[in-house]
């Protein structure tokens, strides 16, 4: 006899198996889209050609007694605890991680709640130490991560806020720093580079340019302050006269100062 779609879904997770690589829970979600049983929406999405809408989940199956029932925190048949934390809106079951449901984000976040605030312009929950100290970009969390091109707003990976206001997945940010220091979207420095700039000052001072370049100047654009200035050309870097950053780009051709020829 051919297996039903529901049985296929159960087999893909395994009866009696508690949780998955994503969540620790004692039930399977009955996907309203295909009636298959999966531990979580991520497991479903990884195995199907469509996505599970977490908000439309109505029923779950207990992993112990296998009773299918209305989504709730505890099994009505055998009292199995489906999750230390349960959100009746997102239908999120998991062990306690101090989660809370943010009405403005529309989903659950890992807390504690008192350590975060929701920025209405960025449309994202941010750490309290960033309140009044970050650059707002409207609906920034609704943009995909510029590194991996995957969703940030609903991702289980923590978002990292750059000084320019753009967001990256924390893991993508850490990988980016192995290769460079600039935001991939606006080229602004992604961390405080002051100490390195001062070290570069010393290197520039200790590395005189050949005589044919010593009177050469160039127009530059600073990626950090967006200022323009004319500075002496140097192969190691050209420092912004406004903010003293070396995160600059040449904005014009090189030229020889006539009064020094």
Short mmCIF file of C-alpha atoms in Angstrom, two decimals:
data_model
loop_
_atom_site.label_atom_id
_atom_site.label_comp_id
_atom_site.label_asym_id
_atom_site.label_seq_id
_atom_site.Cartn_x
_atom_site.Cartn_y
_atom_site.Cartn_z
CA UNK A 1 0.00 0.00 0.00
CA UNK A 2 1.38 3.43 -0.92
CA UNK A 3 2.31 5.69 1.97
CA UNK A 4 0.30 8.86 2.48
CA UNK A 5 1.90 12.29 2.36
CA UNK A 6 1.36 12.56 6.11
CA UNK A 7 3.21 9.27 6.74
CA UNK A 8 6.07 10.42 4.53
CA UNK A 9 6.35 13.55 6.62
CA UNK A 10 6.43 11.57 9.86
CA UNK A 11 9.09 9.21 8.54
CA UNK A 12 11.28 12.13 7.50
CA UNK A 13 11.45 13.16 11.15
CA UNK A 14 11.15 9.84 12.94
CA UNK A 15 8.46 8.97 15.48
CA UNK A 16 9.54 9.48 19.09
CA UNK A 17 12.45 11.72 18.15
CA UNK A 18 12.42 14.88 20.26
CA UNK A 19 13.22 18.02 18.35
CA UNK A 20 15.56 18.58 15.43
CA UNK A 21 18.76 20.47 14.69
CA UNK A 22 16.80 23.72 14.91
CA UNK A 23 14.53 23.35 17.96
CA UNK A 24 14.02 21.24 21.10
CA UNK A 25 10.35 20.29 21.13
CA UNK A 26 8.04 17.38 21.92
CA UNK A 27 5.69 17.63 18.99
CA UNK A 28 5.50 17.70 15.20
CA UNK A 29 3.77 20.50 13.31
CA UNK A 30 1.03 19.50 10.88
CA UNK A 31 1.75 21.67 7.85
CA UNK A 32 -1.50 23.30 6.70
CA UNK A 33 -0.10 23.50 3.15
CA UNK A 34 0.51 19.79 2.55
CA UNK A 35 -0.73 18.00 5.71
CA UNK A 36 2.72 16.52 6.32
CA UNK A 37 4.24 16.34 9.80
CA UNK A 38 7.55 18.06 10.48
CA UNK A 39 9.36 19.09 13.64
CA UNK A 40 9.63 22.69 12.45
CA UNK A 41 9.05 25.00 9.49
CA UNK A 42 12.75 24.91 8.59
CA UNK A 43 12.78 21.11 8.33
CA UNK A 44 9.66 21.38 6.19
CA UNK A 45 11.10 24.03 3.91
CA UNK A 46 14.34 22.06 3.46
CA UNK A 47 12.40 19.04 2.20
CA UNK A 48 9.52 20.58 0.25
CA UNK A 49 9.19 22.84 -2.77
CA UNK A 50 7.11 25.36 -0.83
CA UNK A 51 7.25 27.15 2.52
CA UNK A 52 5.30 26.49 5.70
CA UNK A 53 3.41 29.48 7.05
CA UNK A 54 4.01 29.25 10.79
CA UNK A 55 1.04 31.49 11.56
CA UNK A 56 -1.43 29.12 9.88
CA UNK A 57 -0.46 26.04 11.88
CA UNK A 58 -3.52 24.71 13.68
CA UNK A 59 -2.57 21.19 14.73
CA UNK A 60 0.40 19.31 16.17
CA UNK A 61 1.19 15.66 16.88
CA UNK A 62 2.65 14.50 20.18
CA UNK A 63 5.90 12.57 19.65
CA UNK A 64 5.04 10.17 22.51
CA UNK A 65 1.38 9.22 22.18
CA UNK A 66 1.11 10.41 18.55
CA UNK A 67 -2.23 12.12 19.15
CA UNK A 68 -2.96 14.91 16.68
CA UNK A 69 -4.50 17.85 18.49
CA UNK A 70 -4.98 21.59 18.57
CA UNK A 71 -1.67 23.47 18.86
CA UNK A 72 -0.94 24.01 22.55
CA UNK A 73 1.96 23.78 25.01
CA UNK A 74 1.13 20.42 26.63
CA UNK A 75 -0.29 17.22 25.18
CA UNK A 76 -3.94 16.80 26.12
CA UNK A 77 -3.56 12.99 26.07
CA UNK A 78 -0.28 12.18 27.88
CA UNK A 79 0.79 15.57 29.29
CA UNK A 80 4.05 15.67 27.31
CA UNK A 81 5.50 19.17 27.42
CA UNK A 82 5.86 20.28 23.82
CA UNK A 83 8.11 23.19 24.68
CA UNK A 84 9.31 25.13 27.73
CA UNK A 85 8.50 28.16 25.62
CA UNK A 86 5.42 28.31 23.42
CA UNK A 87 4.07 31.20 21.36
CA UNK A 88 0.46 30.77 20.28
CA UNK A 89 0.98 33.31 17.47
CA UNK A 90 4.15 31.97 15.82
CA UNK A 91 3.52 28.41 17.04
CA UNK A 92 7.11 28.31 18.23
CA UNK A 93 7.96 25.48 20.62
CA UNK A 94 11.45 25.36 22.11
CA UNK A 95 13.47 25.16 25.29
CA UNK A 96 13.52 28.33 27.37
CA UNK A 97 15.91 30.90 25.87
CA UNK A 98 14.17 33.92 27.39
CA UNK A 99 12.19 34.32 24.16
CA UNK A 100 9.49 36.94 23.73
CA UNK A 101 7.04 37.78 20.97
CA UNK A 102 7.54 41.24 19.49
CA UNK A 103 4.28 42.57 18.06
CA UNK A 104 6.09 45.10 15.88
CA UNK A 105 8.50 42.53 14.41
CA UNK A 106 5.61 40.09 14.11
CA UNK A 107 7.73 37.15 15.31
CA UNK A 108 9.48 35.81 18.40
CA UNK A 109 12.92 37.03 19.42
CA UNK A 110 15.50 35.63 21.85
CA UNK A 111 15.66 37.88 24.91
CA UNK A 112 15.55 38.67 27.70
CA UNK A 113 12.94 41.18 26.53
CA UNK A 114 14.20 43.89 28.88
CA UNK A 115 17.56 43.84 27.11
CA UNK A 116 16.05 44.92 23.80
CA UNK A 117 13.97 47.72 22.30
CA UNK A 118 12.13 47.91 18.99
CA UNK A 119 13.33 50.67 16.68
CA UNK A 120 10.25 51.74 14.74
CA UNK A 121 12.24 53.19 11.83
CA UNK A 122 14.63 50.24 11.42
CA UNK A 123 11.65 47.98 12.22
CA UNK A 124 13.82 45.68 14.27
CA UNK A 125 14.57 44.75 17.88
CA UNK A 126 18.00 45.99 18.88
CA UNK A 127 20.10 45.74 22.04
CA UNK A 128 19.39 48.46 24.60
CA UNK A 129 22.98 49.76 24.33
CA UNK A 130 22.18 50.83 20.75
CA UNK A 131 19.19 52.97 21.72
CA UNK A 132 19.92 56.47 20.47
CA UNK A 133 23.38 55.34 19.35
CA UNK A 134 22.75 53.72 15.98
CA UNK A 135 22.09 55.07 12.51
CA UNK A 136 18.52 54.34 11.47
CA UNK A 137 17.71 53.04 8.00
CA UNK A 138 14.01 52.59 7.30
CA UNK A 139 12.93 48.93 7.29
CA UNK A 140 16.57 47.83 7.16
CA UNK A 141 15.75 44.37 8.53
CA UNK A 142 13.48 43.65 5.56
CA UNK A 143 16.53 43.65 3.30
CA UNK A 144 18.50 40.46 2.69
CA UNK A 145 22.00 40.05 4.09
CA UNK A 146 24.38 41.48 1.46
CA UNK A 147 26.87 38.68 2.11
CA UNK A 148 24.77 35.51 1.86
CA UNK A 149 21.73 37.16 0.23
CA UNK A 150 19.38 35.40 2.68
CA UNK A 151 16.65 36.87 4.88
CA UNK A 152 17.68 38.74 8.01
CA UNK A 153 14.36 39.62 9.64
CA UNK A 154 13.17 36.06 10.28
CA UNK A 155 16.61 34.43 10.45
CA UNK A 156 17.62 32.45 13.53
CA UNK A 157 21.12 33.94 13.16
CA UNK A 158 21.67 37.12 15.18
CA UNK A 159 21.89 40.32 13.12
CA UNK A 160 24.91 42.59 13.50
CA UNK A 161 24.36 46.34 13.13
CA UNK A 162 27.20 48.15 11.35
CA UNK A 163 28.10 51.78 12.20
CA UNK A 164 26.55 52.82 8.86
CA UNK A 165 23.22 51.26 9.91
CA UNK A 166 23.25 48.31 7.53
CA UNK A 167 22.70 44.79 8.82
CA UNK A 168 24.59 41.55 8.32
CA UNK A 169 24.13 38.14 9.86
CA UNK A 170 26.59 37.93 12.76
CA UNK A 171 28.24 34.89 11.19
CA UNK A 172 28.54 36.68 7.84
CA UNK A 173 30.05 39.71 9.59
CA UNK A 174 32.70 37.57 11.27
CA UNK A 175 33.58 35.93 7.95
CA UNK A 176 33.73 39.33 6.23
CA UNK A 177 36.33 40.62 8.71
CA UNK A 178 38.69 37.86 7.59
CA UNK A 179 38.79 39.45 4.14
CA UNK A 180 38.13 43.15 4.68
CA UNK A 181 36.77 45.86 6.95
CA UNK A 182 34.15 47.71 4.87
CA UNK A 183 30.37 47.44 4.56
CA UNK A 184 29.64 45.65 1.28
CA UNK A 185 26.79 48.07 0.56
CA UNK A 186 28.19 51.55 1.24
CA UNK A 187 31.94 50.86 1.84
CA UNK A 188 31.82 52.59 5.26
CA UNK A 189 34.23 51.10 7.83
CA UNK A 190 32.44 48.25 9.57
CA UNK A 191 34.32 48.73 12.86
CA UNK A 192 36.42 51.34 14.66
CA UNK A 193 39.63 51.60 12.62
CA UNK A 194 41.19 54.53 14.53
CA UNK A 195 44.05 52.51 16.00
CA UNK A 196 44.93 51.03 12.62
CA UNK A 197 44.80 54.46 10.92
CA UNK A 198 47.36 55.80 13.39
CA UNK A 199 49.61 52.81 12.70
CA UNK A 200 49.25 53.57 9.00
CA UNK A 201 50.28 57.17 9.74
CA UNK A 202 53.60 55.84 11.05
CA UNK A 203 54.08 53.53 8.07
CA UNK A 204 53.42 56.37 5.60
CA UNK A 205 55.86 58.62 7.44
CA UNK A 206 58.53 55.92 7.32
CA UNK A 207 57.99 55.16 3.63
CA UNK A 208 58.92 58.18 1.50
CA UNK A 209 57.72 58.10 -2.08
CA UNK A 210 60.25 58.27 -4.99
CA UNK A 211 61.17 61.82 -5.99
CA UNK A 212 58.95 61.78 -9.08
CA UNK A 213 55.89 61.21 -6.85
CA UNK A 214 56.69 63.50 -3.91
CA UNK A 215 54.89 66.53 -5.36
CA UNK A 216 51.97 64.56 -6.74
CA UNK A 217 48.50 65.23 -5.35
CA UNK A 218 45.17 63.51 -5.93
CA UNK A 219 41.51 64.21 -5.21
CA UNK A 220 39.95 61.62 -2.89
CA UNK A 221 36.50 60.70 -1.63
CA UNK A 222 36.22 59.39 1.93
CA UNK A 223 33.95 56.37 2.37
CA UNK A 224 33.56 57.13 6.08
CA UNK A 225 32.56 60.82 6.14
CA UNK A 226 31.74 61.25 2.42
CA UNK A 227 34.03 64.28 2.36
CA UNK A 228 36.26 65.25 -0.54
CA UNK A 229 39.80 66.54 -0.20
CA UNK A 230 43.04 66.93 -2.14
CA UNK A 231 46.00 65.11 -0.58
CA UNK A 232 49.51 63.99 -1.41
CA UNK A 233 49.56 60.70 -3.29
CA UNK A 234 51.02 57.76 -1.40
CA UNK A 235 51.05 54.12 -2.39
CA UNK A 236 50.19 52.92 1.15
CA UNK A 237 47.06 55.02 1.45
CA UNK A 238 45.66 58.52 1.28
CA UNK A 239 44.25 60.04 4.46
CA UNK A 240 41.05 62.07 4.52
CA UNK A 241 41.76 65.62 5.70
CA UNK A 242 38.35 65.82 7.36
CA UNK A 243 38.06 62.67 9.51
CA UNK A 244 41.61 61.25 9.14
CA UNK A 245 40.39 57.92 7.78
CA UNK A 246 42.34 55.98 5.18
CA UNK A 247 39.12 54.40 3.90
CA UNK A 248 39.27 56.56 0.79
CA UNK A 249 39.03 56.22 -2.97
CA UNK A 250 40.67 58.25 -5.70
CA UNK A 251 38.12 60.66 -7.18
CA UNK A 252 40.30 62.27 -9.85
CA UNK A 253 43.52 61.97 -11.77
CA UNK A 254 46.94 62.50 -10.25
CA UNK A 255 48.62 65.82 -10.81
CA UNK A 256 51.92 67.54 -10.03
CA UNK A 257 51.79 70.65 -7.84
CA UNK A 258 53.15 73.41 -10.12
CA UNK A 259 54.49 75.59 -7.31
CA UNK A 260 56.72 72.72 -6.17
CA UNK A 261 58.19 71.73 -9.57
#
